[in-house]
Coordinates of C-alpha atoms in Angstrom, one line a residue:
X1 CA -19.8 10.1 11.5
X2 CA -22.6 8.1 9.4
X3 CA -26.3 8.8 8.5
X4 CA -26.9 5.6 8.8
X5 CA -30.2 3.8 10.9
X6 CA -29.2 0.9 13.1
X7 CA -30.7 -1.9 10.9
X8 CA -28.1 -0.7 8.4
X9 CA -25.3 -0.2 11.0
X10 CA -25.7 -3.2 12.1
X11 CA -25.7 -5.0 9.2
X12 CA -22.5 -3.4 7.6
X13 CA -20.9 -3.8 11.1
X14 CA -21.3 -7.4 11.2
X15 CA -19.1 -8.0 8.3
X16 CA -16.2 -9.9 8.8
X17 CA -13.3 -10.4 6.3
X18 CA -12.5 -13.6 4.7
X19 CA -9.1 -12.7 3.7
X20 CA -6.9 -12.7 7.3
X21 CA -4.1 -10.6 6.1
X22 CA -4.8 -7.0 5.7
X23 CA -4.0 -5.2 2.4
X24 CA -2.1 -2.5 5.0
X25 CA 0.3 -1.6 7.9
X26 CA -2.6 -2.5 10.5
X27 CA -1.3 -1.5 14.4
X28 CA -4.3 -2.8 16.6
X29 CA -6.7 -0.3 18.9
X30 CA -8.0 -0.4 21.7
X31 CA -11.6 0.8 21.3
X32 CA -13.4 2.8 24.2
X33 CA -16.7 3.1 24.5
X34 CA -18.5 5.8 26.3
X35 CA -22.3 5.1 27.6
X36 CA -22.9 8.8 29.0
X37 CA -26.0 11.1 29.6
X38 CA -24.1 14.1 28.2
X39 CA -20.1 15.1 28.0
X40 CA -17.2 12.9 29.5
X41 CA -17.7 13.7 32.8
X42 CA -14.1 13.5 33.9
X43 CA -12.6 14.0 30.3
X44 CA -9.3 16.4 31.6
X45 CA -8.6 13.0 33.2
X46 CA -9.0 11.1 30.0
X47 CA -7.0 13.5 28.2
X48 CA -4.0 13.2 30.3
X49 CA -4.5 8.8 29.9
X50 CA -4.5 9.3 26.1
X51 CA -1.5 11.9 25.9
X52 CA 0.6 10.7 23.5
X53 CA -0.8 7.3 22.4
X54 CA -2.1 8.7 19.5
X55 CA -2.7 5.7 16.8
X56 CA -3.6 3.0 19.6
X57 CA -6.8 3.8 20.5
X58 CA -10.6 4.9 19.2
X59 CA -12.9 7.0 21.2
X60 CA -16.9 6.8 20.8
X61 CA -19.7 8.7 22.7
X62 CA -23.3 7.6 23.0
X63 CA -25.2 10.6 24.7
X64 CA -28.5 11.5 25.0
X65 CA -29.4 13.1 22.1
X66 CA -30.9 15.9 23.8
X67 CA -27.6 16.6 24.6
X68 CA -26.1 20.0 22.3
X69 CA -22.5 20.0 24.1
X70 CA -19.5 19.8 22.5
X71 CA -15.6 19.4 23.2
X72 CA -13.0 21.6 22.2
X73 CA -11.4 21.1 18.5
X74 CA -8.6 20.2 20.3
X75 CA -10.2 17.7 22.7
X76 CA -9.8 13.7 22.1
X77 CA -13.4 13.8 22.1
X78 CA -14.1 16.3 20.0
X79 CA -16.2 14.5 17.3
X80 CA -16.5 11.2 18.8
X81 CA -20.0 10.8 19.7
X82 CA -22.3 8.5 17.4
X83 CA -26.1 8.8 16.3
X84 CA -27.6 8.0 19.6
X85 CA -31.2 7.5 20.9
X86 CA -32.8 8.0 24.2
X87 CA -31.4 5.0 27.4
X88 CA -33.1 4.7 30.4
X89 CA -31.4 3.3 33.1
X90 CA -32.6 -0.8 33.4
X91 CA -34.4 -0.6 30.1
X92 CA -33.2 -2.8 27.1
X93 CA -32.9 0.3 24.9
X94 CA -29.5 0.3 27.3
X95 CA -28.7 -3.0 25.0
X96 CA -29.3 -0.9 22.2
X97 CA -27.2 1.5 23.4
X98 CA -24.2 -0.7 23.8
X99 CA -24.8 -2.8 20.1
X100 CA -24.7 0.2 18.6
X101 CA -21.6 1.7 20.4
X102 CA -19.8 -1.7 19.5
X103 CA -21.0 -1.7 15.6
X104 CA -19.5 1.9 15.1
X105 CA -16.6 0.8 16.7
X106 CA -16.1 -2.2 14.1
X107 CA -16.8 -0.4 11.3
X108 CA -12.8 0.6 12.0
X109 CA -10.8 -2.6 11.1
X110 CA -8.3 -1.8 13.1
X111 CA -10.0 -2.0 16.7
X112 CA -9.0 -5.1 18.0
X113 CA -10.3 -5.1 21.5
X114 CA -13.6 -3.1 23.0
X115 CA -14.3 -1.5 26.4
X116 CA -17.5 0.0 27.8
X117 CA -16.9 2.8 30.3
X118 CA -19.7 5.3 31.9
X119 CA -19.0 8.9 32.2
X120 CA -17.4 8.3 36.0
X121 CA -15.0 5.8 35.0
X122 CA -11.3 6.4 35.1
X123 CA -8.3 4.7 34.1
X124 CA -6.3 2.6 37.1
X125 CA -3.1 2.0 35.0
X126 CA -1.6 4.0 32.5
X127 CA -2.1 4.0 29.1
X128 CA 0.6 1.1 27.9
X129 CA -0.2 -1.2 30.7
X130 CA -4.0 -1.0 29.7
X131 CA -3.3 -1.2 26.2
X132 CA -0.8 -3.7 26.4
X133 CA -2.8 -5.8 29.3
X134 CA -6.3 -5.8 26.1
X135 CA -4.3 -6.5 23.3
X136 CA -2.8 -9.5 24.3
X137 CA -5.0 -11.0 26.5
X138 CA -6.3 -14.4 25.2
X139 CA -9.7 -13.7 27.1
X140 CA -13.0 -11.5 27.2
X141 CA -13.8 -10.0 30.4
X142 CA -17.6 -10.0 30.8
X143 CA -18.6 -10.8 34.0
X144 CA -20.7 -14.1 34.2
X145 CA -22.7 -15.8 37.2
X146 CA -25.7 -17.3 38.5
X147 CA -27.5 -16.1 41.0
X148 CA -30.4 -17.2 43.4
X149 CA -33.1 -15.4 44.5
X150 CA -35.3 -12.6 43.2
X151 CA -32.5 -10.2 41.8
X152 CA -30.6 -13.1 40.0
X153 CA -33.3 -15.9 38.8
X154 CA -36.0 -14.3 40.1
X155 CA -35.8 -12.1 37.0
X156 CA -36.6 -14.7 34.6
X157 CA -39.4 -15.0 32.6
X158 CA -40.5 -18.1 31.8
X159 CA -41.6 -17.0 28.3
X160 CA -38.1 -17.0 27.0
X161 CA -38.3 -21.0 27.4
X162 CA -37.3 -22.8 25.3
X163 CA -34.4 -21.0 23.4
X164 CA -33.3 -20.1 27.0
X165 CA -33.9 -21.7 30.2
X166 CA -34.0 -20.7 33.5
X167 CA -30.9 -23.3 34.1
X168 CA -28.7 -21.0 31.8
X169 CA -30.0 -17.7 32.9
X170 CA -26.9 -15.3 34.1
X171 CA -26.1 -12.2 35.9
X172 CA -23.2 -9.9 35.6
X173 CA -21.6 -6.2 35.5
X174 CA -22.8 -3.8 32.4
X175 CA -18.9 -3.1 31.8
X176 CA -17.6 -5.2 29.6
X177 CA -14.2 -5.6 27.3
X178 CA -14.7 -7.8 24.4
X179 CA -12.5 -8.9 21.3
X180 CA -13.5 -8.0 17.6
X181 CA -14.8 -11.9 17.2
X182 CA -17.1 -11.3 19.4
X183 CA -18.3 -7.7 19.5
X184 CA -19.2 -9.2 15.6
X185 CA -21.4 -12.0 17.5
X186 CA -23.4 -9.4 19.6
X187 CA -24.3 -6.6 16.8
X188 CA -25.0 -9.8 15.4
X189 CA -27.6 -11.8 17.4
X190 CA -30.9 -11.6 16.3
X191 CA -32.3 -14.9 17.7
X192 CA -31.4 -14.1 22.2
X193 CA -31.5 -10.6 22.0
X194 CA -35.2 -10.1 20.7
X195 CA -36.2 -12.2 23.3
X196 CA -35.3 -9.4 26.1
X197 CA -36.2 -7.1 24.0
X198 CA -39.6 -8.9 24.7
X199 CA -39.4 -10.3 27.8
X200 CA -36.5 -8.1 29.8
X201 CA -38.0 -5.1 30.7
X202 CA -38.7 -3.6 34.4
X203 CA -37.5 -4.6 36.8
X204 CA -36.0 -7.6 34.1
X205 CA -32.8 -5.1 34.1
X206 CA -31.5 -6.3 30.8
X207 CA -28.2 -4.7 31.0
X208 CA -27.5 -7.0 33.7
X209 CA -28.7 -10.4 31.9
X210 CA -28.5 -10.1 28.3
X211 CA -24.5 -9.9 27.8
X212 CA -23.7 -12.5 30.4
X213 CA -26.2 -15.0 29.4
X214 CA -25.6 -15.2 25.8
X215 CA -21.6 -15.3 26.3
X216 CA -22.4 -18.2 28.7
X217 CA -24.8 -20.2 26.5
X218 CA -22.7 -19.7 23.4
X219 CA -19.1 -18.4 24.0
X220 CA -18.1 -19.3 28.3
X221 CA -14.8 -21.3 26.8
X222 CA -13.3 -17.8 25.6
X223 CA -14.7 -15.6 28.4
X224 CA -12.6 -15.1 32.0
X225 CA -15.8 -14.2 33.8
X226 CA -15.0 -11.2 35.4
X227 CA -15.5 -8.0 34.6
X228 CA -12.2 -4.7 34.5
X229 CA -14.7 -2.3 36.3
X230 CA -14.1 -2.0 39.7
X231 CA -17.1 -1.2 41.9
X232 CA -18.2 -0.5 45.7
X233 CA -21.4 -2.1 46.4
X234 CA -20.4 -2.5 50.1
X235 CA -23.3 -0.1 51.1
X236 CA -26.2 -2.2 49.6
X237 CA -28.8 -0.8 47.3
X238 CA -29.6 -0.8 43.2
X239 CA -26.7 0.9 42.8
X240 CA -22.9 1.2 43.8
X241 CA -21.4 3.8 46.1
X242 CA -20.4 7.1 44.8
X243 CA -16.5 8.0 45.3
X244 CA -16.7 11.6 46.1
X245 CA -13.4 14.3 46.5
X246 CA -12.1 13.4 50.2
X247 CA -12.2 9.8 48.8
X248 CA -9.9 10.2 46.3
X249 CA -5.6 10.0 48.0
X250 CA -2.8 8.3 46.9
X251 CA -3.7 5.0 49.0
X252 CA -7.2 5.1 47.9
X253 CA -6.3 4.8 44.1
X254 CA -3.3 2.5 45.2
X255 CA -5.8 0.4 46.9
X256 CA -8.1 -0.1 44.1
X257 CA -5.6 -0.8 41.7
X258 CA -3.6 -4.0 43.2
X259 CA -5.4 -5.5 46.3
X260 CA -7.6 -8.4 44.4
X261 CA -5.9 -11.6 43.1
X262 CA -7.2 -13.3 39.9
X263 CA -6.0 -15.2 36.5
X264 CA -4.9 -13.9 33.7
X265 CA -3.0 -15.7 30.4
X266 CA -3.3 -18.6 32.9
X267 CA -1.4 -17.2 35.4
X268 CA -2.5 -15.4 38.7
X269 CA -1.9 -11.6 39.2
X270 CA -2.9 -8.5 41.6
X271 CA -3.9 -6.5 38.5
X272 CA -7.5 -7.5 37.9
X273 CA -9.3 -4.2 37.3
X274 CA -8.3 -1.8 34.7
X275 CA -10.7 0.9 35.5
X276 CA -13.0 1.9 38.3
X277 CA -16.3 4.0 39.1
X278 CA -18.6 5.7 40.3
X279 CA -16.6 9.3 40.4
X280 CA -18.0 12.3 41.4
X281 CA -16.8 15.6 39.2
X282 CA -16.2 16.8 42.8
X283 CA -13.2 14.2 42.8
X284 CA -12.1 15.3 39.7
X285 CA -9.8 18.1 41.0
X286 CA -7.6 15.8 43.5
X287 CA -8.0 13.0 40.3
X288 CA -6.0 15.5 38.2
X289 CA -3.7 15.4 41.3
X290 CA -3.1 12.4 42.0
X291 CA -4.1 10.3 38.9
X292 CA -1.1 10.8 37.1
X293 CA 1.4 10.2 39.6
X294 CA 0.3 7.4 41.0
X295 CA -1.2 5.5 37.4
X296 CA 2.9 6.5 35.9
X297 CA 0.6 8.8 32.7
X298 CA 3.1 9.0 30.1
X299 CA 4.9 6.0 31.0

């Protein structure tokens, strides 16, 4: 893609035009991001979401860079992963991972709205509906809270007083959807994010912190604090539960796309999460299966 370093990524990424009206036909994208360890775990899934919506979207990949794979020429992700470097789970170099998944991502001017996903995502809707539900939503979903107790405050260092306070401190989901205004403000923070980079690490768990406590200090009004990712943490633990192949029927996926209520453009609907994980490849088979039926793919 670039041989560019990340101080210089993230520099010509933060550039934002002056003029408003572009000097072309612009249709807006939907950007989505990929956080993996190597390929896109469930990519014949993918494939099937993206059939035929070529134009509305942008794929990009942040593997390990270990990581030799590659995808078929005729793959959607064939050629979409960026210069990566090396994430550890809970670290800030996770951060890292993300800014610099979001600043490739704007260097495209048409990408109007930005999702994270992890290689056991998968879609809940079909393409249109997701598309359609990102483009013109007048919110970011990042999800926002606070937390008592040592795995909410408790991880708060006292050094990052007094540019932020234990008062404003916030927890939330990794997966996040953003809007180009302010995917520019987070490739573009160099006053909060140094400080986790210097005071976040361990059992800090940045990825959980960082994003949700500098959208509420600086940007809550445009936020709808809630993340799209759809989770299970019903069985406790650091991390959520793992859906596995007998998991996955048509009432399963039904389930996890309408049973939650929430707000959206001011008005309340059952569609609240766009995506949902942790997938086994062992599902992946009965996903192929059911997926497509029940999401309406090429609808």
């Amino acid at each position: 893609m670039h041989d560019m370093n990340d101080e210089e990524l993230l520099w010509r990424a933060s550039m934002s035009p002056k003029i408003l009206e572009y000097p072309f036909n612009r249709v807006p994208k939907v950007a989505f991001m990929f956080l993996t360890r190597g390929p896109v775990l469930l990519a014949p899934l993918w494939e099937k979401f993206f059939k035929g919506n070529e134009g509305l979207y942008s794929i990009y990949v942040h593997s390990d860079p270990s990581f030799n794979g590659s995808e078929p020429r005729n793959s959607v992700f064939h050629g979409r992963r960026i210069p990566s470097k090396e994430v550890a789970w809970g670290n800030v170099n996770m951060i890292e991972a993300e800014r610099r998944l979001l600043a490739n991502a704007l260097l495209e001017f048409s990408n109007q709205r930005f999702v994270l996903l992890s290689e056991s995502c998968i879609p809940l809707f079909n393409f249109s509906t997701i598309y359609s539900y990102l483009i013109n939503s007048t919110k970011t979903f990042i999800e926002v809270y606070d937390l008592p107790g040592p795995v909410g405050r408790g991880r708060y260092n006292h050094h990052m007083s007094p540019d932020i306070k234990l008062e404003q401190w916030r927890k939330g989901s990794q997966w996040f959807e953003t809007n180009r205004d302010l995917a520019v403000e987070i490739i573009s923070d160099n006053k909060y994010f140094p400080i986790f980079q210097n005071y976040c690490g361990g059992s800090c768990y940045a990825d959980e912190h960082y994003l949700p406590t500098f959208v509420s200090m600086k940007f809550w009004e445009n936020n709808s604090n809630r993340t799209l990712t759809r989770v299970d943490w019903s069985k406790g633990g650091p991390h959520p539960a793992r859906f596995l192949r007998p998991d996955v029927t048509p009432e399963f996926l039904e389930k996890l796309r309408g049973d939650s209520k929430c707000e959206y453009n001011g008005e309340e609907t059952n569609v609240c999460f766009l995506f949902a994980r942790k997938f086994t490849t062992h599902a992946l088979g009965r996903l192929l299966r059911f997926a497509p039926k029940v999401m309406q793919f090429n609808r």
